Short mmCIF file of C-alpha atoms in Angstrom, two decimals:
data_model
loop_
_atom_site.label_atom_id
_atom_site.label_comp_id
_atom_site.label_asym_id
_atom_site.label_seq_id
_atom_site.Cartn_x
_atom_site.Cartn_y
_atom_site.Cartn_z
CA MET A 1 -65.91 -12.87 -127.42
CA ASN A 2 -68.19 -11.03 -129.36
CA PRO A 3 -67.60 -12.28 -132.60
CA ASP A 4 -67.71 -8.64 -133.97
CA ALA A 5 -64.90 -7.90 -132.12
CA THR A 6 -62.28 -11.14 -132.42
CA PRO A 7 -60.38 -11.68 -135.86
CA ARG A 8 -60.89 -14.43 -137.17
CA ALA A 9 -58.35 -17.04 -136.61
CA ARG A 10 -55.56 -18.49 -138.50
CA THR A 11 -56.66 -20.74 -141.35
CA ALA A 12 -54.04 -20.10 -144.16
CA ALA A 13 -50.99 -21.17 -144.34
CA PRO A 14 -47.71 -19.02 -142.51
CA GLY A 15 -46.40 -17.02 -144.84
CA SER A 16 -49.04 -17.61 -147.19
CA ALA A 17 -51.11 -13.85 -148.84
CA ALA A 18 -54.42 -14.62 -146.97
CA THR A 19 -51.85 -13.96 -143.58
CA TRP A 20 -50.63 -11.53 -143.99
CA GLN A 21 -53.46 -9.27 -145.22
CA ALA A 22 -55.06 -10.68 -142.38
CA PHE A 23 -51.68 -9.98 -140.63
CA LEU A 24 -52.20 -6.09 -141.72
CA GLN A 25 -55.75 -5.74 -141.10
CA ASP A 26 -55.18 -6.93 -136.84
CA ALA A 27 -52.44 -4.15 -137.16
CA ALA A 28 -54.77 -1.85 -138.58
CA ARG A 29 -57.04 -3.19 -135.92
CA MET A 30 -54.65 -1.65 -133.31
CA VAL A 31 -53.62 1.08 -134.69
CA ASP A 32 -57.90 2.06 -135.29
CA VAL A 33 -57.85 1.98 -131.13
CA SER A 34 -53.80 3.86 -130.00
CA VAL A 35 -53.01 6.60 -128.45
CA PRO A 36 -50.53 8.76 -130.83
CA LEU A 37 -49.54 11.94 -128.25
CA VAL A 38 -49.99 11.20 -124.27
CA THR A 39 -51.08 13.86 -122.49
CA ARG A 40 -50.34 15.48 -119.27
CA GLY A 41 -52.74 17.57 -116.88
CA ARG A 42 -51.90 19.25 -113.25
CA LEU A 43 -52.94 18.44 -110.13
CA THR A 44 -55.57 21.23 -108.24
CA ARG A 45 -57.25 19.45 -105.31
CA VAL A 46 -56.65 17.26 -102.05
CA SER A 47 -60.22 16.98 -99.95
CA GLY A 48 -59.98 14.10 -98.12
CA LEU A 49 -58.93 11.17 -99.79
CA VAL A 50 -59.45 11.94 -102.94
CA MET A 51 -57.71 14.42 -105.73
CA GLU A 52 -58.82 16.61 -108.62
CA ALA A 53 -57.13 16.92 -112.20
CA THR A 54 -57.50 19.56 -115.18
CA GLY A 55 -55.93 19.11 -118.64
CA LEU A 56 -57.28 14.56 -119.13
CA ALA A 57 -60.17 13.53 -120.41
CA LEU A 58 -59.42 9.94 -119.10
CA PRO A 59 -61.94 7.01 -118.98
CA VAL A 60 -63.02 5.92 -115.40
CA GLY A 61 -60.71 2.75 -113.75
CA HIS A 62 -57.87 4.55 -116.14
CA THR A 63 -54.32 4.41 -113.84
CA CYS A 64 -52.33 7.74 -113.37
CA GLU A 65 -48.92 8.71 -112.12
CA ILE A 66 -48.37 10.94 -109.64
CA ILE A 67 -44.86 13.16 -110.28
CA GLN A 68 -43.25 15.94 -108.53
CA ASP A 69 -40.41 17.07 -109.11
CA GLY A 70 -39.77 14.86 -111.66
CA LEU A 71 -39.89 11.68 -109.55
CA ALA A 72 -43.43 9.40 -109.54
CA ILE A 73 -44.54 10.22 -105.96
CA ALA A 74 -47.66 8.13 -106.19
CA GLU A 75 -50.35 6.02 -107.85
CA ALA A 76 -53.59 6.67 -108.45
CA GLU A 77 -57.45 5.83 -110.23
CA VAL A 78 -59.42 7.99 -111.57
CA VAL A 79 -63.18 6.99 -109.88
CA GLY A 80 -65.36 9.49 -111.66
CA PHE A 81 -65.23 13.08 -113.48
CA ALA A 82 -67.44 16.19 -113.70
CA GLY A 83 -66.85 18.29 -117.04
CA GLU A 84 -63.17 18.99 -117.04
CA ARG A 85 -62.37 17.81 -113.26
CA LEU A 86 -61.11 14.81 -113.37
CA PHE A 87 -61.63 12.30 -109.17
CA LEU A 88 -58.43 10.68 -108.47
CA MET A 89 -58.43 8.41 -105.67
CA PRO A 90 -54.07 7.68 -105.00
CA THR A 91 -54.00 4.20 -103.44
CA GLN A 92 -51.11 5.24 -101.15
CA GLU A 93 -50.28 8.32 -98.47
CA VAL A 94 -49.75 11.57 -100.53
CA HIS A 95 -47.75 13.75 -98.03
CA GLY A 96 -45.99 16.41 -99.61
CA LEU A 97 -48.12 16.62 -102.93
CA ARG A 98 -47.96 20.67 -104.06
CA PRO A 99 -50.86 22.06 -106.04
CA GLY A 100 -49.53 22.18 -109.94
CA ALA A 101 -48.23 18.41 -109.49
CA VAL A 102 -48.30 16.90 -112.68
CA VAL A 103 -50.84 14.16 -113.25
CA ALA A 104 -49.57 11.74 -116.48
CA PRO A 105 -51.36 8.02 -117.68
CA ALA A 106 -50.24 4.66 -117.36
CA ALA A 107 -49.56 3.33 -120.88
CA THR A 108 -52.20 1.23 -121.88
CA PRO A 109 -52.05 -2.61 -120.96
CA ALA A 110 -50.57 -3.92 -124.97
CA SER A 111 -49.88 -7.01 -126.56
CA PRO A 112 -47.35 -6.69 -129.60
CA LEU A 113 -48.30 -8.24 -132.45
CA ARG A 114 -47.69 -12.09 -133.91
CA PHE A 115 -47.40 -12.69 -136.98
CA GLY A 116 -49.47 -16.08 -138.35
CA ALA A 117 -52.08 -15.92 -134.43
CA ARG A 118 -55.11 -14.03 -133.49
CA ASN A 119 -54.07 -10.75 -132.67
CA HIS A 120 -56.99 -8.75 -130.65
CA PRO A 121 -57.70 -5.13 -130.34
CA TRP A 122 -59.34 -5.08 -126.75
CA ARG A 123 -61.55 -2.55 -127.00
CA ARG A 124 -63.55 -3.80 -124.32
CA ALA A 125 -63.62 -1.66 -121.23
CA GLU A 126 -63.09 -4.55 -119.33
CA ASP A 127 -59.96 -6.30 -121.35
CA ARG A 128 -57.86 -2.71 -120.63
CA SER A 129 -58.59 -2.13 -116.97
CA ARG A 130 -54.93 -3.43 -115.35
CA ARG A 131 -53.30 -6.14 -115.98
CA LEU A 132 -52.13 -8.19 -112.64
CA PRO A 133 -49.99 -12.29 -112.49
CA VAL A 134 -51.74 -15.29 -112.68
CA GLY A 135 -50.37 -18.86 -113.10
CA GLU A 136 -48.48 -21.66 -111.14
CA SER A 137 -46.20 -19.41 -109.97
CA LEU A 138 -48.66 -17.79 -107.21
CA LEU A 139 -49.37 -21.33 -105.26
CA GLY A 140 -48.31 -21.32 -102.19
CA ARG A 141 -47.57 -17.59 -102.08
CA VAL A 142 -48.86 -14.28 -100.42
CA LEU A 143 -49.64 -11.35 -102.41
CA ASP A 144 -50.84 -7.31 -101.77
CA ALA A 145 -53.63 -6.45 -104.02
CA SER A 146 -51.41 -4.91 -107.04
CA GLY A 147 -49.94 -8.62 -107.39
CA ARG A 148 -46.52 -7.96 -105.60
CA PRO A 149 -45.15 -10.62 -102.47
CA LEU A 150 -45.34 -9.81 -99.15
CA ASP A 151 -43.76 -13.60 -97.85
CA GLY A 152 -40.76 -12.59 -98.67
CA CYS A 153 -39.97 -15.59 -99.99
CA GLY A 154 -38.60 -13.64 -103.55
CA PRO A 155 -39.91 -12.31 -106.78
CA LEU A 156 -42.38 -14.35 -108.69
CA GLU A 157 -41.74 -16.01 -111.68
CA VAL A 158 -44.27 -13.81 -114.49
CA THR A 159 -46.33 -16.29 -116.53
CA GLY A 160 -48.66 -14.24 -117.55
CA THR A 161 -51.18 -11.60 -116.66
CA ARG A 162 -54.65 -11.44 -116.42
CA PRO A 163 -56.95 -8.10 -116.59
CA ILE A 164 -58.48 -8.31 -112.93
CA SER A 165 -62.11 -6.59 -114.87
CA ALA A 166 -63.36 -10.10 -116.68
CA ARG A 167 -66.34 -9.72 -118.96
CA ALA A 168 -69.60 -11.88 -117.23
CA ILE A 169 -69.98 -15.58 -118.61
CA ASN A 170 -73.41 -15.70 -119.94
CA PRO A 171 -75.36 -18.00 -117.84
CA ILE A 172 -76.52 -20.00 -120.78
CA ASP A 173 -73.29 -21.19 -121.39
CA ARG A 174 -73.04 -21.70 -117.99
CA GLU A 175 -72.72 -25.52 -116.36
CA PRO A 176 -75.58 -26.21 -113.66
CA ILE A 177 -74.53 -27.29 -110.72
CA ARG A 178 -74.97 -31.15 -110.28
CA ALA A 179 -72.25 -32.41 -107.90
CA ARG A 180 -71.85 -32.10 -104.50
CA LEU A 181 -68.23 -30.76 -102.79
CA ASP A 182 -66.30 -32.02 -100.01
CA VAL A 183 -65.44 -29.50 -97.45
CA GLY A 184 -64.45 -31.78 -94.50
CA VAL A 185 -66.66 -30.08 -91.67
CA ARG A 186 -68.98 -32.72 -90.97
CA SER A 187 -72.93 -30.28 -90.25
CA ILE A 188 -72.22 -28.53 -93.72
CA ASN A 189 -71.27 -32.01 -95.82
CA ALA A 190 -74.74 -33.52 -94.37
CA LEU A 191 -76.75 -31.27 -93.09
CA LEU A 192 -76.63 -28.57 -95.86
CA ALA A 193 -75.46 -30.11 -99.16
CA VAL A 194 -72.37 -27.38 -100.67
CA GLY A 195 -72.35 -28.00 -104.86
CA ARG A 196 -69.25 -27.62 -106.50
CA GLY A 197 -69.63 -24.28 -107.79
CA GLN A 198 -71.83 -22.67 -105.32
CA ARG A 199 -71.74 -19.37 -104.11
CA MET A 200 -72.53 -19.49 -100.56
CA GLY A 201 -72.09 -16.81 -97.20
CA LEU A 202 -70.74 -16.86 -94.17
CA PHE A 203 -73.19 -14.57 -91.90
CA ALA A 204 -70.61 -13.61 -88.75
CA GLY A 205 -70.51 -10.99 -85.90
CA SER A 206 -67.10 -10.92 -84.66
CA GLY A 207 -65.33 -12.98 -82.13
CA VAL A 208 -67.90 -16.68 -83.08
CA GLY A 209 -64.84 -18.62 -85.04
CA LYS A 210 -65.61 -17.55 -89.05
CA SER A 211 -61.65 -17.24 -89.04
CA VAL A 212 -61.66 -20.79 -88.22
CA LEU A 213 -64.24 -21.47 -89.82
CA LEU A 214 -62.45 -20.69 -93.02
CA GLY A 215 -59.69 -22.76 -92.58
CA MET A 216 -60.78 -25.81 -91.73
CA MET A 217 -62.93 -25.64 -95.23
CA ALA A 218 -59.26 -23.93 -96.20
CA ARG A 219 -57.39 -27.30 -94.99
CA TYR A 220 -60.28 -30.28 -96.48
CA THR A 221 -61.98 -28.98 -99.48
CA ALA A 222 -61.53 -30.91 -101.72
CA ALA A 223 -60.56 -28.56 -104.18
CA ASP A 224 -57.63 -28.22 -106.93
CA VAL A 225 -56.54 -24.98 -106.23
CA ILE A 226 -57.62 -22.22 -103.35
CA VAL A 227 -57.68 -18.79 -103.63
CA VAL A 228 -58.28 -16.91 -100.16
CA GLY A 229 -59.10 -12.62 -100.46
CA LEU A 230 -58.50 -11.23 -96.88
CA ILE A 231 -60.29 -8.20 -97.28
CA GLY A 232 -59.98 -4.86 -94.72
CA GLU A 233 -58.70 -7.11 -92.03
CA ARG A 234 -57.04 -6.40 -89.24
CA GLY A 235 -52.65 -6.49 -90.52
CA ARG A 236 -52.58 -9.23 -86.98
CA GLU A 237 -54.78 -10.90 -88.07
CA VAL A 238 -53.00 -11.46 -91.89
CA LYS A 239 -50.16 -13.68 -90.19
CA GLU A 240 -51.92 -15.53 -87.93
CA PHE A 241 -54.84 -16.52 -90.43
CA ILE A 242 -51.77 -17.78 -92.64
CA GLU A 243 -49.41 -19.72 -90.07
CA GLU A 244 -52.16 -20.60 -87.67
CA ILE A 245 -55.28 -21.36 -89.36
CA LEU A 246 -54.52 -22.82 -92.71
CA GLY A 247 -51.22 -23.77 -91.94
CA GLU A 248 -48.46 -25.25 -95.05
CA GLU A 249 -50.51 -27.80 -95.46
CA GLY A 250 -53.81 -25.38 -97.17
CA LEU A 251 -50.87 -22.33 -98.45
CA GLY A 252 -49.09 -25.50 -100.63
CA ARG A 253 -52.22 -25.21 -102.32
CA ALA A 254 -53.58 -21.90 -102.19
CA VAL A 255 -53.42 -18.66 -103.35
CA VAL A 256 -53.49 -15.47 -100.15
CA VAL A 257 -53.84 -11.31 -101.40
CA ALA A 258 -54.11 -9.19 -99.29
CA ALA A 259 -55.12 -5.79 -98.32
CA PRO A 260 -55.19 -5.46 -95.08
CA ALA A 261 -57.48 -2.25 -93.10
CA ASP A 262 -55.04 0.52 -93.59
CA ALA A 263 -54.96 -0.26 -97.28
CA SER A 264 -56.45 2.98 -99.57
CA PRO A 265 -59.92 1.50 -100.37
CA LEU A 266 -59.35 1.48 -103.76
CA LEU A 267 -56.48 -1.24 -102.89
CA ARG A 268 -59.35 -3.28 -101.04
CA MET A 269 -61.89 -3.12 -104.01
CA GLN A 270 -58.64 -3.98 -106.73
CA GLY A 271 -57.99 -6.83 -103.61
CA ALA A 272 -61.26 -8.41 -103.86
CA ALA A 273 -61.67 -8.33 -107.64
CA TYR A 274 -57.77 -9.51 -108.25
CA ALA A 275 -58.66 -12.94 -106.00
CA THR A 276 -61.81 -13.12 -107.87
CA SER A 277 -59.61 -13.31 -111.04
CA ILE A 278 -56.96 -15.90 -110.28
CA ALA A 279 -59.20 -17.79 -109.34
CA GLU A 280 -61.03 -17.38 -113.69
CA HIS A 281 -57.98 -18.41 -114.75
CA PHE A 282 -57.23 -21.77 -112.52
CA ARG A 283 -60.75 -22.40 -113.43
CA ASP A 284 -60.04 -22.05 -117.10
CA GLU A 285 -58.10 -24.46 -116.97
CA GLY A 286 -60.26 -26.27 -116.24
CA ARG A 287 -59.17 -27.40 -112.47
CA GLN A 288 -61.74 -27.57 -108.99
CA VAL A 289 -61.04 -23.73 -106.94
CA LEU A 290 -62.21 -23.16 -103.80
CA LEU A 291 -62.06 -18.65 -103.11
CA ILE A 292 -63.02 -17.37 -99.57
CA MET A 293 -63.82 -14.39 -99.49
CA ASP A 294 -62.86 -12.27 -96.16
CA SER A 295 -65.00 -10.39 -96.26
CA LEU A 296 -67.57 -9.00 -98.57
CA THR A 297 -68.40 -6.74 -96.08
CA ARG A 298 -65.30 -4.96 -96.42
CA TYR A 299 -65.24 -4.89 -99.85
CA ALA A 300 -68.93 -2.65 -99.56
CA MET A 301 -67.09 -0.41 -97.22
CA ALA A 302 -64.26 0.40 -99.67
CA ALA A 303 -67.19 1.25 -102.42
CA ARG A 304 -68.91 3.92 -100.15
CA GLU A 305 -65.76 5.39 -99.14
CA ILE A 306 -65.13 5.77 -102.71
CA ALA A 307 -68.27 6.41 -103.69
CA LEU A 308 -69.55 8.77 -100.98
CA ALA A 309 -65.91 10.69 -101.85
CA VAL A 310 -67.22 11.70 -104.78
CA GLY A 311 -70.23 13.03 -104.02
CA GLU A 312 -72.53 9.90 -104.91
CA PRO A 313 -75.30 10.28 -102.46
CA PRO A 314 -75.78 8.43 -99.21
CA ALA A 315 -79.36 5.72 -99.76
CA THR A 316 -79.33 2.53 -97.51
CA LYS A 317 -78.13 2.89 -93.98
CA GLY A 318 -75.38 5.75 -95.32
CA TYR A 319 -74.77 3.00 -98.24
CA PRO A 320 -75.08 4.84 -102.12
CA PRO A 321 -76.25 3.14 -104.37
CA SER A 322 -73.72 1.94 -106.37
CA VAL A 323 -72.14 -0.24 -103.64
CA PHE A 324 -75.32 -2.75 -104.47
CA ALA A 325 -74.77 -2.80 -107.95
CA ARG A 326 -71.34 -3.80 -107.31
CA LEU A 327 -71.59 -6.67 -105.26
CA PRO A 328 -73.47 -8.91 -107.48
CA GLN A 329 -70.92 -7.26 -110.61
CA LEU A 330 -67.97 -9.28 -107.82
CA VAL A 331 -70.09 -12.50 -107.18
CA GLU A 332 -71.17 -13.51 -110.68
CA ARG A 333 -67.62 -14.50 -111.34
CA ALA A 334 -67.48 -17.05 -109.47
CA GLY A 335 -69.22 -20.11 -110.02
CA ASN A 336 -69.43 -22.59 -112.67
CA GLY A 337 -68.22 -22.27 -115.95
CA ARG A 338 -68.51 -23.54 -119.52
CA SER A 339 -69.52 -26.99 -120.03
CA GLY A 340 -66.63 -29.28 -119.49
CA GLY A 341 -64.96 -26.21 -117.68
CA GLY A 342 -64.29 -25.63 -114.40
CA SER A 343 -65.45 -24.50 -111.37
CA ILE A 344 -64.85 -21.37 -109.06
CA THR A 345 -66.93 -22.87 -105.60
CA ALA A 346 -66.76 -19.65 -103.26
CA PHE A 347 -67.80 -18.86 -99.82
CA TYR A 348 -67.61 -14.82 -99.55
CA THR A 349 -68.24 -14.20 -95.82
CA VAL A 350 -70.53 -11.25 -93.88
CA LEU A 351 -70.06 -9.28 -90.88
CA THR A 352 -73.38 -9.11 -89.68
CA GLU A 353 -73.28 -5.44 -86.70
CA GLY A 354 -74.86 -6.88 -83.58
CA ASP A 355 -75.75 -10.06 -84.71
CA ASP A 356 -78.42 -8.27 -87.06
CA GLN A 357 -79.69 -10.16 -89.64
CA GLN A 358 -80.87 -7.18 -91.65
CA ASP A 359 -77.77 -5.22 -91.82
CA PRO A 360 -78.77 -3.80 -95.87
CA ILE A 361 -75.56 -5.73 -97.25
CA ALA A 362 -75.86 -8.56 -95.64
CA ASP A 363 -79.81 -9.02 -97.32
CA SER A 364 -78.44 -7.69 -100.36
CA ALA A 365 -75.32 -10.23 -100.03
CA ARG A 366 -78.11 -13.16 -99.32
CA ALA A 367 -80.32 -12.66 -102.12
CA ILE A 368 -77.84 -12.60 -104.70
CA LEU A 369 -75.53 -15.80 -103.26
CA ASP A 370 -77.28 -19.54 -103.31
CA GLY A 371 -77.27 -20.14 -99.55
CA HIS A 372 -75.92 -18.96 -96.21
CA ILE A 373 -74.40 -20.18 -93.46
CA VAL A 374 -75.37 -18.30 -89.83
CA LEU A 375 -73.00 -18.99 -86.64
CA SER A 376 -74.26 -18.51 -83.88
CA ARG A 377 -72.94 -16.06 -81.18
CA SER A 378 -75.23 -18.07 -77.92
CA LEU A 379 -73.64 -21.23 -79.72
CA ALA A 380 -69.93 -19.79 -79.71
CA GLU A 381 -70.89 -18.47 -75.72
CA GLN A 382 -70.96 -22.56 -75.25
CA GLY A 383 -68.13 -23.57 -75.94
CA HIS A 384 -69.73 -24.96 -79.59
CA TYR A 385 -67.68 -25.26 -82.48
CA PRO A 386 -68.07 -24.90 -85.63
CA ALA A 387 -71.06 -22.47 -84.19
CA ILE A 388 -73.48 -23.26 -87.30
CA ASP A 389 -76.79 -22.22 -86.15
CA ILE A 390 -78.49 -24.86 -88.42
CA GLU A 391 -81.77 -24.01 -88.38
CA ALA A 392 -81.16 -20.23 -89.83
CA SER A 393 -78.71 -21.70 -92.56
CA ILE A 394 -79.57 -23.11 -95.67
CA SER A 395 -78.62 -24.15 -99.30
CA ARG A 396 -80.39 -23.63 -102.43
CA VAL A 397 -78.52 -26.02 -104.29
CA ALA A 398 -79.33 -29.36 -102.01
CA SER A 399 -82.31 -31.10 -103.79
CA ALA A 400 -80.34 -31.24 -106.90
CA ILE A 401 -77.48 -33.04 -104.84
CA CYS A 402 -78.55 -34.22 -103.12
CA SER A 403 -80.23 -38.14 -102.29
CA ALA A 404 -84.09 -38.41 -101.13
CA ASP A 405 -82.65 -39.64 -98.39
CA ASP A 406 -79.98 -37.87 -97.36
CA LEU A 407 -82.16 -35.65 -97.93
CA THR A 408 -84.91 -36.64 -95.73
CA ARG A 409 -82.34 -37.27 -92.76
CA ALA A 410 -80.84 -34.09 -93.47
CA ARG A 411 -84.90 -32.50 -92.68
CA HIS A 412 -85.09 -34.51 -89.38
CA PHE A 413 -82.23 -33.83 -87.73
CA LYS A 414 -82.99 -29.16 -88.72
CA GLN A 415 -86.96 -30.63 -86.99
CA LEU A 416 -85.72 -32.55 -84.19
CA TYR A 417 -82.88 -29.81 -83.29
CA SER A 418 -85.65 -26.68 -84.10
CA ARG A 419 -88.02 -28.50 -82.14
CA TYR A 420 -85.55 -29.09 -78.71
CA GLN A 421 -84.75 -25.07 -79.06
CA ARG A 422 -88.29 -23.89 -79.38
CA SER A 423 -88.90 -26.24 -75.70
CA ARG A 424 -85.24 -25.73 -74.31
CA ASP A 425 -87.33 -23.77 -71.04
CA LEU A 426 -90.10 -25.86 -70.66
CA ILE A 427 -87.07 -28.98 -70.67
CA SER A 428 -85.36 -27.44 -68.86
CA VAL A 429 -87.80 -25.71 -65.77
CA GLY A 430 -89.40 -29.67 -65.80
CA ALA A 431 -92.68 -27.99 -67.19
CA TYR A 432 -92.71 -30.67 -70.52
CA VAL A 433 -94.22 -34.02 -69.47
CA SER A 434 -92.71 -36.68 -71.10
CA GLY A 435 -94.95 -38.55 -73.91
CA SER A 436 -96.62 -34.98 -74.55
CA ASP A 437 -95.58 -34.66 -78.51
CA PRO A 438 -93.68 -37.55 -79.81
CA LEU A 439 -91.28 -35.51 -81.99
CA LEU A 440 -90.10 -33.71 -78.91
CA ASP A 441 -89.50 -37.17 -77.32
CA GLU A 442 -86.93 -38.59 -79.68
CA ALA A 443 -85.34 -34.66 -79.41
CA ILE A 444 -84.84 -35.06 -76.48
CA ARG A 445 -83.51 -38.47 -76.41
CA GLN A 446 -81.39 -37.71 -79.40
CA ARG A 447 -80.02 -34.20 -78.16
CA PRO A 448 -76.37 -35.88 -77.40
CA ALA A 449 -75.94 -37.38 -80.66
CA LEU A 450 -77.72 -34.24 -82.05
CA ASP A 451 -74.62 -31.71 -80.39
CA ALA A 452 -72.13 -34.26 -80.90
CA PHE A 453 -72.53 -34.72 -85.11
CA LEU A 454 -72.79 -30.58 -85.00
CA GLN A 455 -69.50 -30.14 -83.38
CA GLN A 456 -65.95 -31.18 -84.33
CA GLU A 457 -62.17 -30.13 -83.70
CA GLN A 458 -61.11 -28.36 -85.79
CA ARG A 459 -58.32 -30.74 -87.23
CA GLU A 460 -60.36 -32.94 -87.22
CA GLY A 461 -61.08 -33.48 -91.19
CA ALA A 462 -64.79 -35.27 -92.08
CA SER A 463 -65.15 -35.87 -95.59
CA LEU A 464 -68.06 -36.31 -97.31
CA ALA A 465 -68.71 -39.68 -97.51
CA SER A 466 -68.21 -39.84 -93.12
CA SER A 467 -70.04 -37.23 -92.97
CA THR A 468 -73.40 -38.65 -94.75
CA ALA A 469 -72.28 -42.07 -93.55
CA ALA A 470 -72.84 -40.67 -89.89
CA LEU A 471 -75.83 -39.65 -90.45
CA ALA A 472 -77.48 -42.34 -91.03
CA ALA A 473 -76.08 -43.92 -88.36
CA LEU A 474 -78.16 -41.17 -87.25
CA PHE A 475 -82.15 -42.33 -88.56
CA PRO A 476 -80.87 -45.50 -90.08
CA ALA A 477 -84.29 -44.72 -91.66
CA PRO A 478 -85.16 -42.25 -92.87
CA ALA A 479 -87.36 -40.57 -91.32
CA SER A 480 -91.30 -39.78 -92.95
CA ALA A 481 -91.55 -36.31 -92.80
CA SER A 482 -94.97 -34.86 -92.18
CA TYR A 483 -93.28 -31.55 -94.01
CA SER A 484 -93.81 -30.66 -98.07
CA SER A 485 -90.53 -30.60 -99.96
CA HIS A 486 -89.24 -27.54 -100.63
CA GLY A 487 -85.97 -28.20 -102.55
CA GLN A 488 -84.20 -26.65 -100.01
CA VAL A 489 -82.21 -28.17 -96.31
#
C-alpha cells in the first residue's frame, strides 16, 4: 500500500493512550472519505445497451440499483458520463423499465473499525471497487461473474472478499521467472519451456482442439490451485468443459468462473476480472496458481461493445483505443508476486478469425505476453493432436530456465521439423535426391519419431522429467547448432 495512505502499524499495548489516539485518527480518516447523504437520480433514457440517468454524481465503475414501484429490478454500473448525465450499463435484461425510474447508488464497501488493528480508509479506486468472495470454500465450485454458485451445490461459505480491481505490483518487486513448470503436455514441456509465473497465449481458430489442450493442462499441471475463466463461451460448452474435459480430477483443485455469451458485456468483463482476483488471492497466500482464461478475445469484444455503446469512436477493425489499453491491465495482474510469495502462471486463449495471426487482438496479445502457442488447423485436419505448430510457437523465457543441452536439443528438433515441412512437396513427388541436404536426410529419417513425440492422447499425462528424457532419447548427444542463440525456443 501507499505509505502515505496506510495508517501506521500498532506498536503500543492494547488499551494505552497511544492506541486510543491511533484508533480515533483512523475513525477521522474514515469520516473524511464517507458520504453522509444518499442521493438518488432518475432514469431519463434507455438506448440499446446504455441507460442515462441524471441527478447523481458518481464515479466510473460505481454500482447502482434501478428501482421501480419500490422494487429493485436491475443492477447497473457507471461506464461513463457527459456533463450531468451518467451512462449506465445494466448487468441483466431491463424489460419493463419506464422513464423516471429511481437510480440509487449501491453502498460503498466498508470495513468495520477494529480497535488495536490497522484500519484502512480505502481511498484508492481499486480498493473501493466491487468486492466478491474468495477463499478455500471456492475450490471445486462453479461460479458466475458475480460470485454466485452455478453448480447447485449450496451456498458458499464466504470467509473473505476481495476487490475485482487490483493495485499493480511494482515491477521491481516481482520475483523473476527462474523455475520451469510441468504442464503435463510433452511437446510444451520439452520444446516450449513454460516458466512458473509466465503468461502465455494460446492462439487458435475454432475446432482445432483448444479446449481439449486446456483440459489436459488443467488436469496435469503441477499447480496448487487452478482458476478457470470461461468468458463469452457458449453455455453448452461450459458444462461440457467442466464434466468432460476438466473432469473430477481437475475440478477438485479448481475454481471455475463462467460468464457465457448470453451474459451482458459488463458481466463478461467482470468475470475475467473476478477470475484474476481469485488467482491473486491464492498467490498472495503463497500458492502456485494456474490461471486459464478462455478467452481473451471475448473479453476484448465485451470491452468493445461497452466502448462503442458510450460513444467511443472505433479505430482498428472496429476496436476503440480503450480496448487495447484494457488488455495489458488485465494480463499484468498475473505472473509472479513479490519475492518469496506465490505465482500465477496464466494461459490466455486468443481466437484468430479465419486463422489470421494478424488479427488486431492477436497482434496486441502477442506483444504483451511472454510467449505464444499456435494451434494449426492443417495439423488438426490430419488427426494430429495436440495440434501445436512448433514452428510458429515460442517461449520468451526459455534461456532463463532451461539448461544449454535442453535448449540445443529443442532447437535441433525445430530445425529438423521445419526443414521437412519446407521440403514436403519435393519429397512427396519424389523430386528430392537423397544426400543433397544432410539435415533434410536426417529429418526424413527422424520424421516418424518427431511426429510420435508431438502427439499425445487426451487422457495421457507427460511429466517434465519424462518429456525431457524422451527428447534426449531422440538426440542422445546435443547436436551442434549451426545457428545463433537468441534465448528463445
